[in-house]
Amino acid sequence: MDSVNKGALFVLSAPSGCGKDTVLSFLKERDCNVKQSISVTTRKIREEETDGVDYYFTDVADFEQKIQDGYFLEYVKYGENYYGTPKKKIEELVESGYNVFLKIEVEGAGNVRKIFPDCISIFIVPPSFCALEERLKGRGTETEESLDRRLKIAREELSRAKEYDYIVVNDKLDDCVDDVCAIIKAEHSKYSQMKDFVDNL
Ligand code: 5GP
């Protein structure tokens, strides 16, 4: 970690199927000091997922108890399932100087912006809506009903792209990851981030 840099909170959103999980895992392999927040969800675990790595999987009763306990920075009901961002861990990671990435949908992103107005929000979009539909079908995890629901939600989410600081097209994965790295670097070159360093020169 560069001792000059302070931690920063990044919000990464994209309609399901736009590849944000892959983008994030590639990003973590680059030297960008990135840590991903692991959300809690009541959704069923997918075959390729690991509990405690992709999400903390839990049931509705436990999730609702955590809401009562003030455990979440924000949470939403997305489709049939709850998703929530644990508060304490994020604050610790930002304090420790990491670029903390929250991989959340648009409602949650709006809520985080209200709590952390300085957060940097990035919206990943597909090269076309057809490409998104094909990717979701190719995943083979959706029923016809859940596919229709996700595509409808995707349309609504894309209409909220204007709420984000940056838009990145995920056509070629490497280019998309390069773009997100460039955003991280640019954000750390802002005067607000470099003020202490400049003052001490
Ligand atoms: P999926 O079921 O495909 O893993 O996720 C569905 C949506 O929920 C995605 O847009 C994902 O980014 C979002 N999501 C995951 N975790 C959280 C969270 O903690 N808070 C919010 N608001 N959205 C989340």
PDB file of C-alpha atoms and ligand atoms in Angstrom, residues 12-17 20-21 37-41 43-44 46 49 54-55 63 72 74-78 81-86 102-109 111-112 139 142 150 157, ligand 1:
ATOM      1  CA  LEU A  12     -19.581  -1.090  -8.221  1.00  0.00           C
ATOM      2  CA  SER A  13     -22.951  -1.826  -9.800  1.00  0.00           C
ATOM      3  CA  ALA A  14     -24.107  -3.540 -12.952  1.00  0.00           C
ATOM      4  CA  PRO A  15     -27.160  -5.468 -14.031  1.00  0.00           C
ATOM      5  CA  SER A  16     -26.770  -9.200 -13.318  1.00  0.00           C
ATOM      6  CA  GLY A  17     -24.828 -10.849 -16.140  1.00  0.00           C
ATOM      7  CA  LYS A  20     -18.959  -7.488 -12.321  1.00  0.00           C
ATOM      8  CA  ASP A  21     -17.895 -10.528 -10.271  1.00  0.00           C
ATOM      9  CA  SER A  37     -16.736  -6.327   0.912  1.00  0.00           C
ATOM     10  CA  ILE A  38     -18.529  -9.666   1.312  1.00  0.00           C
ATOM     11  CA  SER A  39     -22.298  -9.233   1.550  1.00  0.00           C
ATOM     12  CA  VAL A  40     -24.820 -11.324   3.423  1.00  0.00           C
ATOM     13  CA  THR A  41     -27.649 -12.841   1.392  1.00  0.00           C
ATOM     14  CA  ARG A  43     -30.317 -16.262  -1.859  1.00  0.00           C
ATOM     15  CA  LYS A  44     -29.541 -19.937  -2.507  1.00  0.00           C
ATOM     16  CA  ARG A  46     -24.878 -21.363  -6.683  1.00  0.00           C
ATOM     17  CA  GLU A  49     -19.929 -20.192  -5.141  1.00  0.00           C
ATOM     18  CA  ASP A  54     -18.760 -14.891  -2.588  1.00  0.00           C
ATOM     19  CA  TYR A  55     -21.344 -14.130   0.085  1.00  0.00           C
ATOM     20  CA  PHE A  63     -30.964 -11.722   8.168  1.00  0.00           C
ATOM     21  CA  PHE A  72     -25.853  -3.522   7.951  1.00  0.00           C
ATOM     22  CA  GLU A  74     -27.439  -0.885   3.828  1.00  0.00           C
ATOM     23  CA  TYR A  75     -29.623  -3.751   2.698  1.00  0.00           C
ATOM     24  CA  VAL A  76     -32.238  -4.417   0.031  1.00  0.00           C
ATOM     25  CA  LYS A  77     -34.757  -6.994  -0.983  1.00  0.00           C
ATOM     26  CA  TYR A  78     -33.788  -7.709  -4.592  1.00  0.00           C
ATOM     27  CA  ASN A  81     -33.926 -12.324  -1.653  1.00  0.00           C
ATOM     28  CA  TYR A  82     -32.303 -10.078   0.902  1.00  0.00           C
ATOM     29  CA  TYR A  83     -28.783  -8.689   0.342  1.00  0.00           C
ATOM     30  CA  GLY A  84     -26.903  -6.577   2.885  1.00  0.00           C
ATOM     31  CA  THR A  85     -23.514  -4.925   3.370  1.00  0.00           C
ATOM     32  CA  PRO A  86     -21.865  -5.460   6.787  1.00  0.00           C
ATOM     33  CA  LEU A 102     -18.994  -2.797  -2.616  1.00  0.00           C
ATOM     34  CA  LYS A 103     -20.618  -4.876  -5.331  1.00  0.00           C
ATOM     35  CA  ILE A 104     -24.217  -3.768  -4.945  1.00  0.00           C
ATOM     36  CA  GLU A 105     -27.335  -2.937  -6.962  1.00  0.00           C
ATOM     37  CA  VAL A 106     -28.611   0.567  -7.708  1.00  0.00           C
ATOM     38  CA  GLU A 107     -30.909   1.056  -4.687  1.00  0.00           C
ATOM     39  CA  GLY A 108     -28.132   0.087  -2.300  1.00  0.00           C
ATOM     40  CA  ALA A 109     -25.686   2.303  -4.213  1.00  0.00           C
ATOM     41  CA  ASN A 111     -28.215   4.520   0.037  1.00  0.00           C
ATOM     42  CA  VAL A 112     -24.417   4.249   0.360  1.00  0.00           C
ATOM     43  CA  ARG A 139     -25.130 -18.969 -17.272  1.00  0.00           C
ATOM     44  CA  GLU A 142     -32.067 -18.916 -14.421  1.00  0.00           C
ATOM     45  CA  ARG A 150     -33.692 -10.118 -14.123  1.00  0.00           C
ATOM     46  CA  GLU A 157     -31.105  -0.335 -13.572  1.00  0.00           C
TER      47      GLU A 157
HETATM   48  P1  5GP B   1     -26.692 -12.028  -7.418  1.00  0.00           P
HETATM   49  O1  5GP B   1     -27.894 -12.784  -6.917  1.00  0.00           O
HETATM   50  O2  5GP B   1     -26.630 -12.054  -8.925  1.00  0.00           O
HETATM   51  O3  5GP B   1     -25.412 -12.470  -6.776  1.00  0.00           O
HETATM   52  O4  5GP B   1     -26.877 -10.512  -6.984  1.00  0.00           O
HETATM   53  C1  5GP B   1     -28.047  -9.789  -7.315  1.00  0.00           C
HETATM   54  C2  5GP B   1     -27.796  -8.308  -7.132  1.00  0.00           C
HETATM   55  O5  5GP B   1     -27.638  -7.984  -5.744  1.00  0.00           O
HETATM   56  C3  5GP B   1     -26.525  -7.828  -7.812  1.00  0.00           C
HETATM   57  O6  5GP B   1     -26.817  -6.614  -8.496  1.00  0.00           O
HETATM   58  C4  5GP B   1     -25.581  -7.603  -6.676  1.00  0.00           C
HETATM   59  O7  5GP B   1     -24.604  -6.633  -6.965  1.00  0.00           O
HETATM   60  C5  5GP B   1     -26.532  -7.107  -5.614  1.00  0.00           C
HETATM   61  N1  5GP B   1     -25.970  -7.194  -4.264  1.00  0.00           N
HETATM   62  C6  5GP B   1     -25.121  -8.112  -3.763  1.00  0.00           C
HETATM   63  N2  5GP B   1     -24.822  -7.847  -2.486  1.00  0.00           N
HETATM   64  C7  5GP B   1     -25.492  -6.711  -2.158  1.00  0.00           C
HETATM   65  C8  5GP B   1     -25.590  -5.918  -0.960  1.00  0.00           C
HETATM   66  O8  5GP B   1     -24.989  -6.177   0.071  1.00  0.00           O
HETATM   67  N3  5GP B   1     -26.387  -4.816  -1.021  1.00  0.00           N
HETATM   68  C9  5GP B   1     -27.079  -4.479  -2.142  1.00  0.00           C
HETATM   69  N4  5GP B   1     -27.814  -3.372  -2.103  1.00  0.00           N
HETATM   70  N5  5GP B   1     -27.025  -5.203  -3.280  1.00  0.00           N
HETATM   71  C10 5GP B   1     -26.237  -6.302  -3.289  1.00  0.00           C
END
